[in-house]
Amino acid sequence: MLMPRALVIGSPIGHSRSPVIHEAGYRAAGLTDWSYDRAEVTADEVPEFLAGLDSDVRGLSVTMPCKEAALAAAATATPLATGVRAANTLVRTDDGWHADNTDVAGVVGALRGAGCEGTQHAVVLGSGATARAVIAALAELGVSDVTFVVRTTARPETLALADKLGIDAQVVRQDADEVPALVGRCLLVVSTLPQGGADVVADRLVDAPSLRIGPAAGPYVLDVVYADWPTRLAQVMQERGATVVNGLDMLVHQAAAQFELFTATPAPIADMMQAASDAVK
């Protein structure tokens, strides 16, 4: 009899901490028959990869650059995944793969855990698939106004989602004069950029005037990057009095939601968080 298992797919995938996090969850929950692994898969390879999986694979965690391809390849999808236009989770059902997006739960859990809630305005660096999950999460947290900071132009589907969720969106180029003050003074900043992607913004903040207010009042900064911590942005903002939320918190919260979808068992989130923290040290 085949034992149940799950995988994380993406490219590159060797750095992923998802196996460590999920395996820790299995051990803590007593699911000794479950296992979790990783597979190098590009976006173009997603349909063929899914078709070749054995029935013992109960779920897939999906990372870049496969999230949009995973949604397209799924037989069914949650309204959330459809709205975000990206799936970071695929669950096997009798009718085929079912797409979901737990990145939203990851952002909400990470920010609420840090005490961030009730802020009306946020700055979001980037406008890709991760930014759309962030926008959905910010809407749940009550944010009504977002400024996207982008290199050139914002993705139209991301702006459309913000509009659908009732969020007033503005777009500012990364090289605009107002960016240092905008980012430095905002009470909630979320970077959805990959490792090094926010360095330009961080460097512009170094010599720029910025409010220095204590963590109890904000600002809050969530950087979705979790490797090679702290990022340049996290370091600069923390020096200015920000409460910085590591991307690892988001990763664990979204993994906990996946864990429950895959196994139908409550996630032992404290054990998963400890394993993730140990793995990146």
mmCIF file of C-alpha atoms in Angstrom, residues 23-193:
data_model
loop_
_atom_site.group_PDB
_atom_site.id
_atom_site.type_symbol
_atom_site.label_atom_id
_atom_site.label_comp_id
_atom_site.label_asym_id
_atom_site.label_seq_id
_atom_site.Cartn_x
_atom_site.Cartn_y
_atom_site.Cartn_z
ATOM 1 C CA GLU A 23 7.764 17.037 8.016
ATOM 2 C CA ALA A 24 7.916 18.674 11.452
ATOM 3 C CA GLY A 25 4.154 18.969 11.338
ATOM 4 C CA TYR A 26 3.758 15.302 10.473
ATOM 5 C CA ARG A 27 5.953 14.251 13.383
ATOM 6 C CA ALA A 28 4.201 16.513 15.883
ATOM 7 C CA ALA A 29 0.754 15.394 14.705
ATOM 8 C CA GLY A 30 1.658 11.702 14.784
ATOM 9 C CA LEU A 31 1.228 11.282 11.016
ATOM 10 C CA THR A 32 4.146 8.866 10.742
ATOM 11 C CA ASP A 33 2.992 7.447 7.411
ATOM 12 C CA TRP A 34 3.155 10.838 5.650
ATOM 13 C CA SER A 35 6.219 12.176 3.823
ATOM 14 C CA TYR A 36 7.049 15.387 1.990
ATOM 15 C CA ASP A 37 9.584 16.086 -0.757
ATOM 16 C CA ARG A 38 10.489 18.637 -3.420
ATOM 17 C CA ALA A 39 10.555 18.508 -7.228
ATOM 18 C CA GLU A 40 12.161 20.836 -9.748
ATOM 19 C CA VAL A 41 9.352 21.874 -12.108
ATOM 20 C CA THR A 42 9.080 24.879 -14.428
ATOM 21 C CA ALA A 43 5.802 26.539 -15.347
ATOM 22 C CA ASP A 44 5.718 24.898 -18.774
ATOM 23 C CA GLU A 45 6.206 21.471 -17.215
ATOM 24 C CA VAL A 46 3.311 21.686 -14.737
ATOM 25 C CA PRO A 47 0.576 19.919 -16.805
ATOM 26 C CA GLU A 48 2.802 16.960 -17.731
ATOM 27 C CA PHE A 49 4.159 16.712 -14.192
ATOM 28 C CA LEU A 50 0.675 16.577 -12.687
ATOM 29 C CA ALA A 51 -0.426 13.947 -15.162
ATOM 30 C CA GLY A 52 2.491 11.712 -14.191
ATOM 31 C CA LEU A 53 1.949 11.743 -10.424
ATOM 32 C CA ASP A 54 0.873 8.589 -8.610
ATOM 33 C CA SER A 55 -2.250 8.562 -6.454
ATOM 34 C CA ASP A 56 -0.190 8.575 -3.257
ATOM 35 C CA VAL A 57 0.555 12.279 -3.808
ATOM 36 C CA ARG A 58 -2.284 13.968 -1.920
ATOM 37 C CA GLY A 59 -1.192 17.556 -2.233
ATOM 38 C CA LEU A 60 1.264 19.971 -3.788
ATOM 39 C CA SER A 61 2.734 23.171 -2.465
ATOM 40 C CA VAL A 62 3.428 25.420 -5.453
ATOM 41 C CA THR A 63 6.069 28.124 -5.543
ATOM 42 C CA MET A 64 7.450 30.391 -8.260
ATOM 43 C CA PRO A 65 7.236 30.326 -11.196
ATOM 44 C CA CYS A 66 4.417 27.754 -11.234
ATOM 45 C CA LYS A 67 1.539 29.396 -9.367
ATOM 46 C CA GLU A 68 -0.347 30.681 -12.405
ATOM 47 C CA ALA A 69 0.294 27.477 -14.346
ATOM 48 C CA ALA A 70 -0.985 25.402 -11.420
ATOM 49 C CA LEU A 71 -4.243 27.320 -11.405
ATOM 50 C CA ALA A 72 -4.637 26.843 -15.162
ATOM 51 C CA ALA A 73 -3.999 23.096 -14.879
ATOM 52 C CA ALA A 74 -6.442 22.491 -12.003
ATOM 53 C CA ALA A 75 -9.861 20.940 -12.578
ATOM 54 C CA THR A 76 -11.496 23.158 -9.952
ATOM 55 C CA ALA A 77 -10.468 26.146 -7.868
ATOM 56 C CA THR A 78 -11.587 28.183 -4.895
ATOM 57 C CA PRO A 79 -12.943 31.688 -5.567
ATOM 58 C CA LEU A 80 -9.891 32.994 -3.711
ATOM 59 C CA ALA A 81 -7.409 31.290 -6.053
ATOM 60 C CA THR A 82 -9.439 32.395 -9.055
ATOM 61 C CA GLY A 83 -9.569 35.968 -7.797
ATOM 62 C CA VAL A 84 -5.856 36.086 -7.073
ATOM 63 C CA ARG A 85 -5.176 34.300 -10.387
ATOM 64 C CA ALA A 86 -2.590 32.090 -8.754
ATOM 65 C CA ALA A 87 -2.550 28.802 -6.856
ATOM 66 C CA ASN A 88 0.111 27.952 -4.313
ATOM 67 C CA THR A 89 -1.785 24.800 -3.309
ATOM 68 C CA LEU A 90 -3.164 21.820 -5.232
ATOM 69 C CA VAL A 91 -5.218 19.167 -3.443
ATOM 70 C CA ARG A 92 -6.099 15.837 -5.045
ATOM 71 C CA THR A 93 -9.832 15.142 -5.291
ATOM 72 C CA ASP A 94 -11.941 12.513 -7.051
ATOM 73 C CA ASP A 95 -12.502 15.028 -9.843
ATOM 74 C CA GLY A 96 -8.854 16.006 -10.272
ATOM 75 C CA TRP A 97 -6.641 18.675 -8.774
ATOM 76 C CA HIS A 98 -8.340 21.418 -6.757
ATOM 77 C CA ALA A 99 -6.527 24.768 -6.598
ATOM 78 C CA ASP A 100 -6.377 27.028 -3.567
ATOM 79 C CA ASN A 101 -4.234 29.913 -2.358
ATOM 80 C CA THR A 102 -2.986 29.830 1.223
ATOM 81 C CA ASP A 103 -0.535 32.687 0.681
ATOM 82 C CA VAL A 104 -3.403 34.957 1.702
ATOM 83 C CA ALA A 105 -3.769 33.148 5.023
ATOM 84 C CA GLY A 106 0.003 33.333 5.392
ATOM 85 C CA VAL A 107 0.078 37.124 5.081
ATOM 86 C CA VAL A 108 -2.900 37.595 7.394
ATOM 87 C CA GLY A 109 -1.448 35.261 10.017
ATOM 88 C CA ALA A 110 1.999 36.851 9.899
ATOM 89 C CA LEU A 111 0.750 40.433 10.204
ATOM 90 C CA ARG A 112 -1.863 39.695 12.853
ATOM 91 C CA GLY A 113 0.713 37.752 14.810
ATOM 92 C CA ALA A 114 2.922 40.847 14.835
ATOM 93 C CA GLY A 115 0.032 43.016 16.036
ATOM 94 C CA CYS A 116 -0.610 44.779 12.739
ATOM 95 C CA GLU A 117 -4.288 45.414 12.077
ATOM 96 C CA GLY A 118 -6.470 48.434 11.495
ATOM 97 C CA THR A 119 -4.087 50.323 9.187
ATOM 98 C CA GLN A 120 -5.925 52.004 6.306
ATOM 99 C CA HIS A 121 -3.014 52.617 3.918
ATOM 100 C CA ALA A 122 -0.224 50.312 2.780
ATOM 101 C CA VAL A 123 2.683 50.389 0.358
ATOM 102 C CA VAL A 124 3.267 47.226 -1.661
ATOM 103 C CA LEU A 125 6.542 46.711 -3.508
ATOM 104 C CA GLY A 126 5.860 44.734 -6.699
ATOM 105 C CA SER A 127 2.645 43.781 -8.478
ATOM 106 C CA GLY A 128 2.992 40.111 -9.469
ATOM 107 C CA ALA A 129 1.264 36.950 -8.279
ATOM 108 C CA THR A 130 2.495 37.328 -4.702
ATOM 109 C CA ALA A 131 1.312 40.935 -4.648
ATOM 110 C CA ARG A 132 -2.187 39.785 -5.567
ATOM 111 C CA ALA A 133 -2.231 37.411 -2.590
ATOM 112 C CA VAL A 134 -1.025 40.296 -0.422
ATOM 113 C CA ILE A 135 -3.801 42.550 -1.716
ATOM 114 C CA ALA A 136 -6.424 39.949 -0.832
ATOM 115 C CA ALA A 137 -4.899 39.651 2.637
ATOM 116 C CA LEU A 138 -4.765 43.424 3.136
ATOM 117 C CA ALA A 139 -8.431 43.686 2.200
ATOM 118 C CA GLU A 140 -9.205 41.125 4.906
ATOM 119 C CA LEU A 141 -7.186 43.210 7.377
ATOM 120 C CA GLY A 142 -9.184 46.328 6.564
ATOM 121 C CA VAL A 143 -6.718 48.185 4.333
ATOM 122 C CA SER A 144 -8.580 50.452 1.908
ATOM 123 C CA ASP A 145 -5.790 52.313 0.124
ATOM 124 C CA VAL A 146 -2.623 50.855 -1.450
ATOM 125 C CA THR A 147 0.274 52.399 -3.310
ATOM 126 C CA PHE A 148 2.181 49.996 -5.544
ATOM 127 C CA VAL A 149 5.877 50.748 -6.040
ATOM 128 C CA VAL A 150 7.046 49.116 -9.284
ATOM 129 C CA ARG A 151 10.008 49.253 -11.622
ATOM 130 C CA THR A 152 8.015 50.251 -14.714
ATOM 131 C CA THR A 153 4.281 49.473 -14.819
ATOM 132 C CA ALA A 154 1.917 47.586 -12.520
ATOM 133 C CA ARG A 155 0.316 44.334 -13.631
ATOM 134 C CA PRO A 156 -3.245 45.179 -14.820
ATOM 135 C CA GLU A 157 -4.696 42.028 -13.250
ATOM 136 C CA THR A 158 -3.326 43.127 -9.863
ATOM 137 C CA LEU A 159 -4.898 46.561 -10.175
ATOM 138 C CA ALA A 160 -8.155 44.920 -11.273
ATOM 139 C CA LEU A 161 -8.158 42.732 -8.152
ATOM 140 C CA ALA A 162 -7.572 45.742 -5.912
ATOM 141 C CA ASP A 163 -10.504 47.506 -7.543
ATOM 142 C CA LYS A 164 -12.720 44.418 -7.160
ATOM 143 C CA LEU A 165 -11.864 44.254 -3.450
ATOM 144 C CA GLY A 166 -12.714 47.921 -2.936
ATOM 145 C CA ILE A 167 -9.109 49.052 -2.498
ATOM 146 C CA ASP A 168 -8.116 52.426 -3.921
ATOM 147 C CA ALA A 169 -4.822 51.835 -5.750
ATOM 148 C CA GLN A 170 -2.088 54.205 -6.867
ATOM 149 C CA VAL A 171 1.070 53.325 -8.784
ATOM 150 C CA VAL A 172 4.473 54.941 -8.330
ATOM 151 C CA ARG A 173 7.631 54.062 -10.191
ATOM 152 C CA GLN A 174 10.533 52.819 -8.098
ATOM 153 C CA ASP A 175 12.744 55.694 -9.247
ATOM 154 C CA ALA A 176 10.211 58.435 -8.448
ATOM 155 C CA ASP A 177 11.352 61.241 -6.130
ATOM 156 C CA GLU A 178 8.578 60.581 -3.603
ATOM 157 C CA VAL A 179 9.436 56.904 -2.991
ATOM 158 C CA PRO A 180 11.787 57.362 0.018
ATOM 159 C CA ALA A 181 9.256 59.481 1.908
ATOM 160 C CA LEU A 182 6.353 57.269 0.810
ATOM 161 C CA VAL A 183 7.974 54.042 2.002
ATOM 162 C CA GLY A 184 9.765 55.532 4.990
ATOM 163 C CA ARG A 185 6.639 57.131 6.449
ATOM 164 C CA CYS A 186 3.977 54.527 5.669
ATOM 165 C CA LEU A 187 2.705 52.499 8.641
ATOM 166 C CA LEU A 188 2.527 49.256 6.637
ATOM 167 C CA VAL A 189 4.973 48.235 3.920
ATOM 168 C CA VAL A 190 4.953 44.829 2.230
ATOM 169 C CA SER A 191 7.676 43.750 -0.162
ATOM 170 C CA THR A 192 6.615 40.980 -2.531
ATOM 171 C CA LEU A 193 9.907 41.094 -4.429
#
